[in-house]
């Protein structure tokens, strides 16, 4: 893609160097358009070196090629990071006082901005009104985050992290290859009550499952996200997305019921939630105390396997024909081979189409922003390996689902009536035509 990165005069400009680096590394052609003020923070040679393209702030350079409008006309995507209060006001007013201003006025490409300023300036009604104006024109706003600001203050106004901005910006251009699909995703970890104040739980944060739901919605699917004990900050992007309906659940039984309902008309079911295998046989109606003097013994009973139950419904014909079912497995193996072997057996046992396996441990997999996983498909083949952010893992899983469904439909004339047009390629619009996954995620196999 041709991407223009506008940089304006804020201290966060140093983080934009990473944004440009990530975009060029992913194979995009990046032109940086700094304002004069931005160059006081990071100099022109840095932008040229990192983008490998000529950089100017002036509308009077390269006039023969009408650079002041050509950049905007040729762009597939424009990112402005950091976007200062001043630039946001200029954009809202439609000012064309420099090369960035003319580029923004001359473009029909999606525009993504990452505001960065002091909390007071962000909260000011003028800035909020300008943001509302930009939003109403379709500009995508990423952040700002809450956190430490220049000068030691803190509050909302900190520019989002480069990886997040890149992820969000590229998602704006993502092809809607899941358009027309209804999907059900479970996320988080169940809690099985022992008494009114205690439970048996697990360390799943819900980040991976939420990333799957958001990725699906951004790729066009209608999503039901069954969320078990996920905090509001993790759910934030899902809550804001119009194509995602969130159903909250607490226990395995509640999650099973919610997933059963959501799966009843879903084309794709993904069970990313960490479901308790066991629950206390009895739940005390009163808090268990030490007063009796005896150490309590908690007897456990096994919970039904929800995903295996959904697969059974499909086999019995009581779920939509052609439904694709994906399970997750978190393993603590001694060797990578053992992990894959366990995953293969689990996929067979649960009778699911794809099984995503990742290694977990005290510092791996849970609560982190990154993840590494293998995707096991037909006949136990490793159909993908991905190592990246949870969003990248999510996109890799959806790519595997798209490929799997395409394979199913090619091999069968007995397809689900709704399933047509749901397995389009994952090419990037405006791009070179190379499969997105091959470029962005280190796929092997
Ligand atoms: O057998 P194991 O717990 O490792 O399997 C994990 C997969 O099975 C996940 O997809 C999880 O959501 C699902 N699961 C389930 N019901 C259970 C336990 C796990 O659907 N009771």
Coordinates of C-alpha atoms and ligand atoms in Angstrom, one line a residue:
X1 CA 0.0 0.0 0.0
X2 CA 1.0 3.6 -0.4
X3 CA 0.8 5.0 3.1
X4 CA 1.3 8.7 4.0
X5 CA 2.4 9.2 7.6
X6 CA 1.7 12.8 8.8
X7 CA 3.8 13.8 11.8
X8 CA 3.0 16.9 13.8
X9 CA 4.8 18.8 16.5
X10 CA 4.5 16.7 19.7
X11 CA 7.1 14.9 21.8
X12 CA 5.4 11.6 20.8
X13 CA 6.9 12.1 17.3
X14 CA 9.8 9.9 18.4
X15 CA 7.4 7.0 18.7
X16 CA 6.2 7.6 15.1
X17 CA 9.7 6.4 13.9
X18 CA 8.6 3.0 15.1
X19 CA 5.3 3.3 13.2
X20 CA 7.1 4.1 10.0
X21 CA 9.6 1.2 10.6
X22 CA 6.8 -1.3 11.2
X23 CA 5.0 -0.2 8.0
X24 CA 8.1 -0.4 5.8
X25 CA 9.0 -3.7 7.3
X26 CA 5.6 -5.0 6.4
X27 CA 6.3 -4.1 2.8
X28 CA 4.4 -0.8 2.5
X29 CA 5.6 2.3 0.6
X30 CA 5.6 5.0 3.2
X31 CA 5.9 8.7 2.6
X32 CA 6.4 10.8 5.7
X33 CA 4.9 14.3 5.7
X34 CA 6.1 16.2 8.8
X35 CA 5.0 19.6 9.8
X36 CA 7.7 22.2 10.4
X37 CA 7.1 21.8 14.1
X38 CA 7.5 18.1 14.0
X39 CA 11.0 18.5 12.7
X40 CA 11.9 20.2 15.9
X41 CA 11.4 16.8 17.6
X42 CA 12.7 14.4 15.0
X43 CA 14.8 15.6 12.1
X44 CA 14.3 15.2 8.4
X45 CA 17.2 12.8 7.8
X46 CA 15.7 10.3 10.2
X47 CA 12.4 10.3 8.4
X48 CA 14.1 9.9 5.0
X49 CA 16.3 7.1 6.3
X50 CA 13.6 5.1 8.0
X51 CA 11.0 5.6 5.2
X52 CA 13.5 5.3 2.3
X53 CA 11.6 8.1 0.6
X54 CA 12.2 11.8 0.1
X55 CA 10.7 14.0 2.8
X56 CA 9.6 17.6 2.6
X57 CA 7.3 19.9 4.5
X58 CA 6.8 22.4 1.8
X59 CA 4.1 22.7 -0.8
X60 CA 6.6 24.4 -3.1
X61 CA 8.9 21.4 -3.6
X62 CA 8.4 19.1 -6.5
X63 CA 5.8 21.4 -8.0
X64 CA 6.1 19.8 -11.5
X65 CA 4.4 16.7 -10.1
X66 CA 1.9 18.7 -8.1
X67 CA 3.1 17.1 -5.0
X68 CA 0.8 19.0 -2.7
X69 CA -2.2 17.1 -4.0
X70 CA -0.5 14.0 -5.6
X71 CA 0.5 12.6 -2.3
X72 CA -3.1 12.6 -1.0
X73 CA -4.5 11.4 -4.4
X74 CA -2.2 8.4 -4.5
X75 CA -2.4 7.4 -0.9
X76 CA -4.3 4.2 0.1
X77 CA -4.1 5.2 3.7
X78 CA -3.1 8.3 5.7
X79 CA -2.0 8.1 9.4
X80 CA -1.4 11.2 11.4
X81 CA 0.6 10.5 14.5
X82 CA 1.0 12.2 16.8
X83 CA -2.0 14.5 16.0
X84 CA -1.7 17.6 18.1
X85 CA -4.7 19.7 19.3
X86 CA -3.6 22.3 16.7
X87 CA -3.5 19.8 13.8
X88 CA -6.9 18.3 14.9
X89 CA -8.4 21.8 14.8
X90 CA -6.8 22.5 11.4
X91 CA -8.2 19.3 10.1
X92 CA -11.7 20.0 11.4
X93 CA -11.5 23.5 9.8
X94 CA -10.1 22.1 6.5
X95 CA -7.0 24.3 6.6
X96 CA -4.4 23.8 3.9
X97 CA -1.6 25.8 5.2
X98 CA 1.2 23.2 4.7
X99 CA 1.9 20.0 2.8
X100 CA 0.1 17.8 5.4
X101 CA -3.0 20.1 5.2
X102 CA -3.2 19.9 1.4
X103 CA -2.5 16.2 1.4
X104 CA -5.4 15.6 3.8
X105 CA -7.8 17.8 1.8
X106 CA -6.8 16.1 -1.5
X107 CA -7.3 12.5 -0.4
X108 CA -10.2 10.0 -0.5
X109 CA -8.2 7.4 1.4
X110 CA -9.1 6.5 4.9
X111 CA -7.5 8.7 7.5
X112 CA -6.4 7.5 10.9
X113 CA -5.2 9.9 13.6
X114 CA -3.5 9.2 16.9
X115 CA -4.0 12.2 19.2
X116 CA -1.4 13.2 21.7
X117 CA -1.6 16.2 24.0
X118 CA -2.0 17.2 27.6
X119 CA -5.1 15.9 29.4
X120 CA -6.6 19.4 29.8
X121 CA -6.2 20.1 26.1
X122 CA -7.7 16.7 25.1
X123 CA -10.7 17.3 27.4
X124 CA -11.2 20.9 26.2
X125 CA -14.6 21.3 24.6
X126 CA -13.0 22.8 21.5
X127 CA -10.8 19.7 21.0
X128 CA -13.8 17.4 21.7
X129 CA -16.0 19.2 19.2
X130 CA -13.2 19.0 16.6
X131 CA -12.8 15.2 17.3
X132 CA -16.6 14.8 16.9
X133 CA -16.4 16.6 13.6
X134 CA -13.6 14.5 12.3
X135 CA -15.4 11.3 13.5
X136 CA -18.6 12.4 11.7
X137 CA -16.5 12.7 8.5
X138 CA -15.2 9.1 8.9
X139 CA -11.8 9.8 10.3
X140 CA -10.7 7.0 12.6
X141 CA -9.4 8.0 16.0
X142 CA -6.9 5.7 17.8
X143 CA -6.4 6.6 21.5
X144 CA -5.3 8.7 23.2
X145 CA -4.3 6.4 26.1
X146 CA -4.4 7.2 29.7
X147 CA -0.9 7.4 31.2
X148 CA 2.2 9.5 31.9
X149 CA 2.5 12.7 29.8
X150 CA 5.4 15.0 29.1
X151 CA 6.3 17.0 32.2
X152 CA 5.3 14.2 34.6
X153 CA 1.6 14.8 34.5
X154 CA -0.7 11.9 33.8
X155 CA -4.2 11.4 32.3
X156 CA -5.8 10.8 28.9
X157 CA -3.6 12.3 26.2
X158 CA -0.7 9.9 25.7
X159 CA -0.3 8.7 22.2
X160 CA -1.2 5.0 21.8
X161 CA 1.7 2.6 21.3
X162 CA 3.1 2.3 17.7
X163 CA 2.1 -1.4 17.4
X164 CA -1.5 -0.6 18.3
X165 CA -1.7 2.3 15.9
X166 CA -0.3 0.3 13.0
X167 CA -2.7 -2.6 13.8
X168 CA -5.7 -0.3 13.9
X169 CA -4.7 1.6 10.8
X170 CA -4.1 -1.5 8.7
X171 CA -7.4 -3.0 10.0
X172 CA -9.2 0.0 8.5
X173 CA -8.0 -1.2 5.1
X174 CA -8.7 -4.8 5.8
X175 CA -10.7 -6.5 3.1
X176 CA -14.2 -7.6 4.4
X177 CA -13.5 -11.2 3.7
X178 CA -15.9 -12.4 6.5
X179 CA -18.8 -10.3 5.2
X180 CA -22.0 -12.2 5.5
X181 CA -20.7 -14.6 8.2
X182 CA -22.3 -15.0 11.6
X183 CA -19.7 -16.0 14.1
X184 CA -19.8 -16.9 17.8
X185 CA -16.6 -16.5 19.9
X186 CA -16.1 -17.3 23.5
X187 CA -13.4 -15.5 25.5
X188 CA -12.1 -15.1 29.0
X189 CA -12.1 -17.7 31.8
X190 CA -15.0 -19.2 33.7
X191 CA -15.3 -19.0 37.5
X192 CA -16.9 -21.8 39.4
X193 CA -18.3 -20.7 42.8
X194 CA -17.3 -22.4 46.0
X195 CA -19.3 -20.1 48.3
X196 CA -20.7 -16.5 47.9
X197 CA -17.2 -15.0 47.9
X198 CA -14.8 -17.6 46.5
X199 CA -14.4 -19.4 43.2
X200 CA -12.2 -21.7 41.2
X201 CA -10.9 -19.8 38.2
X202 CA -8.0 -19.5 35.8
X203 CA -5.6 -16.8 34.5
X204 CA -7.2 -16.2 31.1
X205 CA -7.6 -12.4 30.6
X206 CA -9.9 -12.7 27.5
X207 CA -7.4 -10.7 25.3
X208 CA -7.0 -13.4 22.7
X209 CA -10.7 -14.1 22.4
X210 CA -11.6 -10.4 22.3
X211 CA -9.0 -9.9 19.6
X212 CA -10.6 -12.7 17.6
X213 CA -14.0 -11.0 17.9
X214 CA -12.7 -7.6 16.9
X215 CA -10.7 -8.9 14.0
X216 CA -13.9 -10.8 12.7
X217 CA -16.0 -7.7 13.0
X218 CA -13.5 -5.6 11.2
X219 CA -13.4 -8.2 8.5
X220 CA -17.1 -7.9 8.1
X221 CA -18.6 -10.6 10.2
X222 CA -21.6 -10.3 12.6
X223 CA -20.2 -11.4 15.9
X224 CA -21.6 -12.7 19.2
X225 CA -18.8 -12.5 21.8
X226 CA -19.6 -14.6 24.9
X227 CA -17.4 -13.0 27.5
X228 CA -16.5 -14.7 30.8
X229 CA -15.1 -12.4 33.4
X230 CA -13.2 -10.0 31.1
X231 CA -12.4 -6.5 32.4
X232 CA -13.9 -3.4 30.7
X233 CA -10.5 -2.2 29.4
X234 CA -9.9 -5.5 27.5
X235 CA -13.4 -5.4 26.1
X236 CA -13.2 -1.8 25.1
X237 CA -12.7 -2.2 21.3
X238 CA -15.4 -4.9 21.2
X239 CA -17.9 -2.8 23.1
X240 CA -17.4 0.0 20.7
X241 CA -17.9 -2.1 17.6
X242 CA -21.4 -2.0 16.1
X243 CA -21.0 -5.5 14.6
X244 CA -20.3 -7.2 18.0
X245 CA -22.9 -8.2 20.5
X246 CA -21.5 -9.1 23.9
X247 CA -23.1 -11.6 26.1
X248 CA -21.6 -11.9 29.5
X249 CA -21.3 -15.2 31.4
X250 CA -19.7 -16.3 34.6
X251 CA -19.6 -20.1 35.0
X252 CA -19.0 -22.9 32.6
X253 CA -22.8 -23.7 32.6
X254 CA -23.7 -20.1 31.7
X255 CA -21.0 -20.0 29.0
X256 CA -22.3 -23.3 27.6
X257 CA -25.8 -22.0 27.4
X258 CA -24.8 -18.7 25.8
X259 CA -22.6 -20.4 23.3
X260 CA -25.3 -23.0 22.5
X261 CA -27.7 -20.1 21.7
X262 CA -25.1 -18.2 19.7
X263 CA -23.9 -21.3 17.8
X264 CA -27.5 -22.2 16.7
X265 CA -27.2 -20.0 13.6
X266 CA -23.5 -19.3 13.4
X267 CA -21.3 -20.2 10.4
X268 CA -18.2 -20.2 12.5
X269 CA -17.8 -21.0 16.2
X270 CA -14.5 -20.3 18.0
X271 CA -14.1 -21.5 21.6
X272 CA -11.2 -19.4 22.9
X273 CA -12.5 -19.3 26.5
X274 CA -10.7 -21.2 29.2
X275 CA -13.5 -23.3 30.6
X276 CA -13.1 -25.0 34.0
X277 CA -13.0 -28.7 33.5
X278 CA -14.4 -29.2 37.1
X279 CA -16.7 -27.4 39.4
X280 CA -17.5 -27.8 43.1
X281 CA -20.2 -30.5 43.5
X282 CA -21.8 -28.3 46.1
X283 CA -21.9 -24.5 46.4
X284 CA -22.2 -23.3 50.0
X285 CA -24.9 -20.7 50.4
X286 CA -22.9 -19.2 53.3
X287 CA -19.3 -18.2 53.4
X288 CA -17.1 -21.1 54.5
X289 CA -15.2 -20.1 57.7
X290 CA -12.5 -21.5 59.9
X291 CA -14.8 -21.6 62.9
X292 CA -15.6 -25.3 62.7
X293 CA -11.9 -26.1 63.0
X294 CA -11.9 -28.6 60.2
X295 CA -10.1 -28.2 56.9
X296 CA -12.9 -28.1 54.3
X297 CA -12.7 -30.7 51.5
X298 CA -14.1 -29.5 48.1
X299 CA -15.4 -32.3 46.0
X300 CA -15.4 -31.6 42.3
X301 CA -17.6 -32.8 39.5
X302 CA -16.7 -32.6 35.8
X303 CA -18.2 -30.0 33.6
X304 CA -19.5 -31.0 30.2
X305 CA -17.1 -30.2 27.3
X306 CA -18.9 -27.4 25.6
X307 CA -17.0 -27.4 22.3
X308 CA -17.3 -31.2 22.0
X309 CA -21.1 -30.8 22.6
X310 CA -21.3 -28.2 19.8
X311 CA -19.5 -30.5 17.4
X312 CA -21.9 -33.3 18.4
X313 CA -24.8 -31.1 17.6
X314 CA -23.3 -30.5 14.2
X315 CA -22.8 -34.2 13.6
X316 CA -26.4 -34.9 14.6
X317 CA -27.6 -32.2 12.1
X318 CA -29.0 -29.9 14.7
X319 CA -26.4 -27.2 14.0
X320 CA -26.1 -25.3 10.6
X321 CA -24.6 -27.5 7.9
X322 CA -21.1 -26.4 7.0
X323 CA -20.5 -24.8 10.4
X324 CA -16.8 -24.5 11.1
X325 CA -15.7 -25.2 14.7
X326 CA -12.4 -24.0 16.2
X327 CA -11.1 -25.0 19.6
X328 CA -8.1 -23.6 21.5
X329 CA -5.7 -25.6 23.6
X330 CA -3.3 -24.2 26.2
X331 CA -0.5 -26.7 26.8
X332 CA 2.5 -27.0 29.1
X333 CA 4.5 -29.5 27.1
X334 CA 8.1 -30.6 27.6
X335 CA 8.9 -30.5 23.9
X336 CA 7.3 -28.7 20.9
X337 CA 6.7 -32.2 19.3
X338 CA 4.7 -33.2 22.4
X339 CA 2.6 -30.0 22.2
X340 CA 1.7 -30.7 18.5
X341 CA 1.0 -34.3 19.2
X342 CA -1.3 -33.5 22.1
X343 CA -3.1 -30.9 20.0
X344 CA -3.6 -33.4 17.2
X345 CA -5.2 -35.8 19.6
X346 CA -7.4 -33.1 21.2
X347 CA -8.6 -32.0 17.7
X348 CA -9.7 -35.6 17.0
X349 CA -11.2 -36.1 20.4
X350 CA -13.3 -33.0 20.3
X351 CA -14.2 -33.5 16.6
X352 CA -13.4 -29.9 15.7
X353 CA -12.1 -28.6 12.3
X354 CA -9.2 -26.5 13.5
X355 CA -7.4 -26.5 16.8
X356 CA -5.2 -23.5 17.8
X357 CA -2.5 -24.6 20.3
X358 CA -0.3 -22.4 22.3
X359 CA 2.2 -23.0 25.1
X360 CA 1.4 -21.4 28.4
X361 CA 3.2 -21.0 31.7
X362 CA 3.6 -18.6 34.5
X363 CA 5.0 -15.9 32.1
X364 CA 3.6 -17.2 28.8
X365 CA 0.3 -16.8 27.0
X366 CA -1.9 -15.5 29.8
X367 CA -2.4 -11.7 30.4
X368 CA 0.3 -10.9 27.9
X369 CA -0.2 -8.8 24.7
X370 CA 1.7 -11.3 22.5
X371 CA 1.1 -14.9 21.7
X372 CA 2.6 -17.7 19.6
X373 CA 0.4 -20.5 18.3
X374 CA 0.2 -23.4 15.8
X375 CA -3.0 -24.1 14.0
X376 CA -3.8 -27.8 13.4
X377 CA -6.1 -28.7 10.6
X378 CA -7.3 -31.8 8.6
X379 CA -5.5 -35.0 9.3
X380 CA -3.5 -33.3 12.1
X381 CA -1.5 -31.1 9.6
X382 CA 0.0 -27.9 11.0
X383 CA -1.7 -25.4 8.7
X384 CA -0.2 -22.3 10.3
X385 CA 2.3 -21.0 12.8
X386 CA 2.1 -17.5 14.0
X387 CA 4.1 -15.5 16.5
X388 CA 3.0 -11.9 17.1
X389 CA 0.5 -9.7 18.9
X390 CA -2.8 -11.3 19.9
X391 CA -4.4 -9.4 17.0
X392 CA -1.9 -10.9 14.6
X393 CA -2.7 -14.4 16.0
X394 CA -6.4 -13.6 15.6
X395 CA -6.0 -12.6 11.9
X396 CA -3.9 -15.8 11.4
X397 CA -6.8 -17.9 12.8
X398 CA -9.4 -16.1 10.7
X399 CA -7.2 -16.6 7.6
X400 CA -7.0 -20.3 8.4
X401 CA -10.8 -20.4 8.8
X402 CA -11.3 -18.7 5.5
X403 CA -8.9 -21.2 3.8
X404 CA -10.5 -24.1 5.5
X405 CA -14.0 -23.1 4.4
X406 CA -12.8 -22.5 0.9
X407 CA -11.4 -26.0 0.8
X408 CA -14.6 -27.4 2.2
X409 CA -16.7 -25.6 -0.3
X410 CA -14.5 -26.6 -3.2
X411 CA -14.7 -30.2 -2.2
X412 CA -18.5 -30.2 -1.6
X413 CA -21.6 -29.2 -3.5
X414 CA -23.5 -29.8 -0.3
X415 CA -22.7 -26.5 1.2
X416 CA -24.6 -24.3 3.6
X417 CA -27.0 -22.1 1.7
X418 CA -25.7 -19.0 3.5
X419 CA -22.1 -19.9 3.0
X420 CA -21.5 -18.5 -0.5
X421 CA -19.2 -15.6 -0.8
X422 CA -17.7 -16.1 2.6
X423 CA -14.3 -17.3 1.6
X424 CA -12.9 -14.5 -0.5
X425 CA -9.1 -14.0 -0.7
X426 CA -7.3 -12.0 1.9
X427 CA -5.6 -9.7 -0.5
X428 CA -5.1 -6.2 0.7
X429 CA -6.9 -3.5 -1.3
X430 CA -4.5 -1.2 -3.0
X431 CA -1.6 -3.5 -2.3
X432 CA 0.6 -5.7 -4.4
X433 CA -1.8 -8.6 -4.3
X434 CA 0.4 -10.7 -2.1
X435 CA -1.5 -12.6 0.5
X436 CA -1.6 -10.4 3.6
X437 CA -0.8 -13.3 5.9
X438 CA 2.3 -14.3 4.1
X439 CA 3.7 -10.8 4.4
X440 CA 2.6 -9.9 7.9
X441 CA 2.8 -13.0 9.9
X442 CA 5.6 -15.4 9.7
X443 CA 3.7 -18.4 8.3
X444 CA 5.3 -21.6 7.8
X445 CA 3.6 -24.7 6.4
Ligands
LIG1 O1 -9.5 -30.2 26.9 P1 -9.1 -28.8 27.0 O2 -9.7 -28.0 28.2 O3 -7.6 -28.5 26.9 O4 -9.7 -28.1 25.7 C1 -9.7 -26.7 25.4 C2 -10.7 -26.3 24.4 O5 -11.9 -26.9 24.8 C3 -11.0 -24.9 24.4 O6 -11.4 -24.6 23.1 C4 -12.1 -24.7 25.4 O7 -12.8 -23.5 25.2 C5 -12.9 -26.0 25.2 N1 -13.5 -26.5 26.4 C6 -14.9 -26.6 26.4 N2 -15.6 -27.1 27.6 C7 -14.9 -27.5 28.6 C8 -13.5 -27.4 28.6 C9 -12.8 -26.9 27.5 O8 -15.6 -26.2 25.5 N3 -15.5 -27.9 29.7

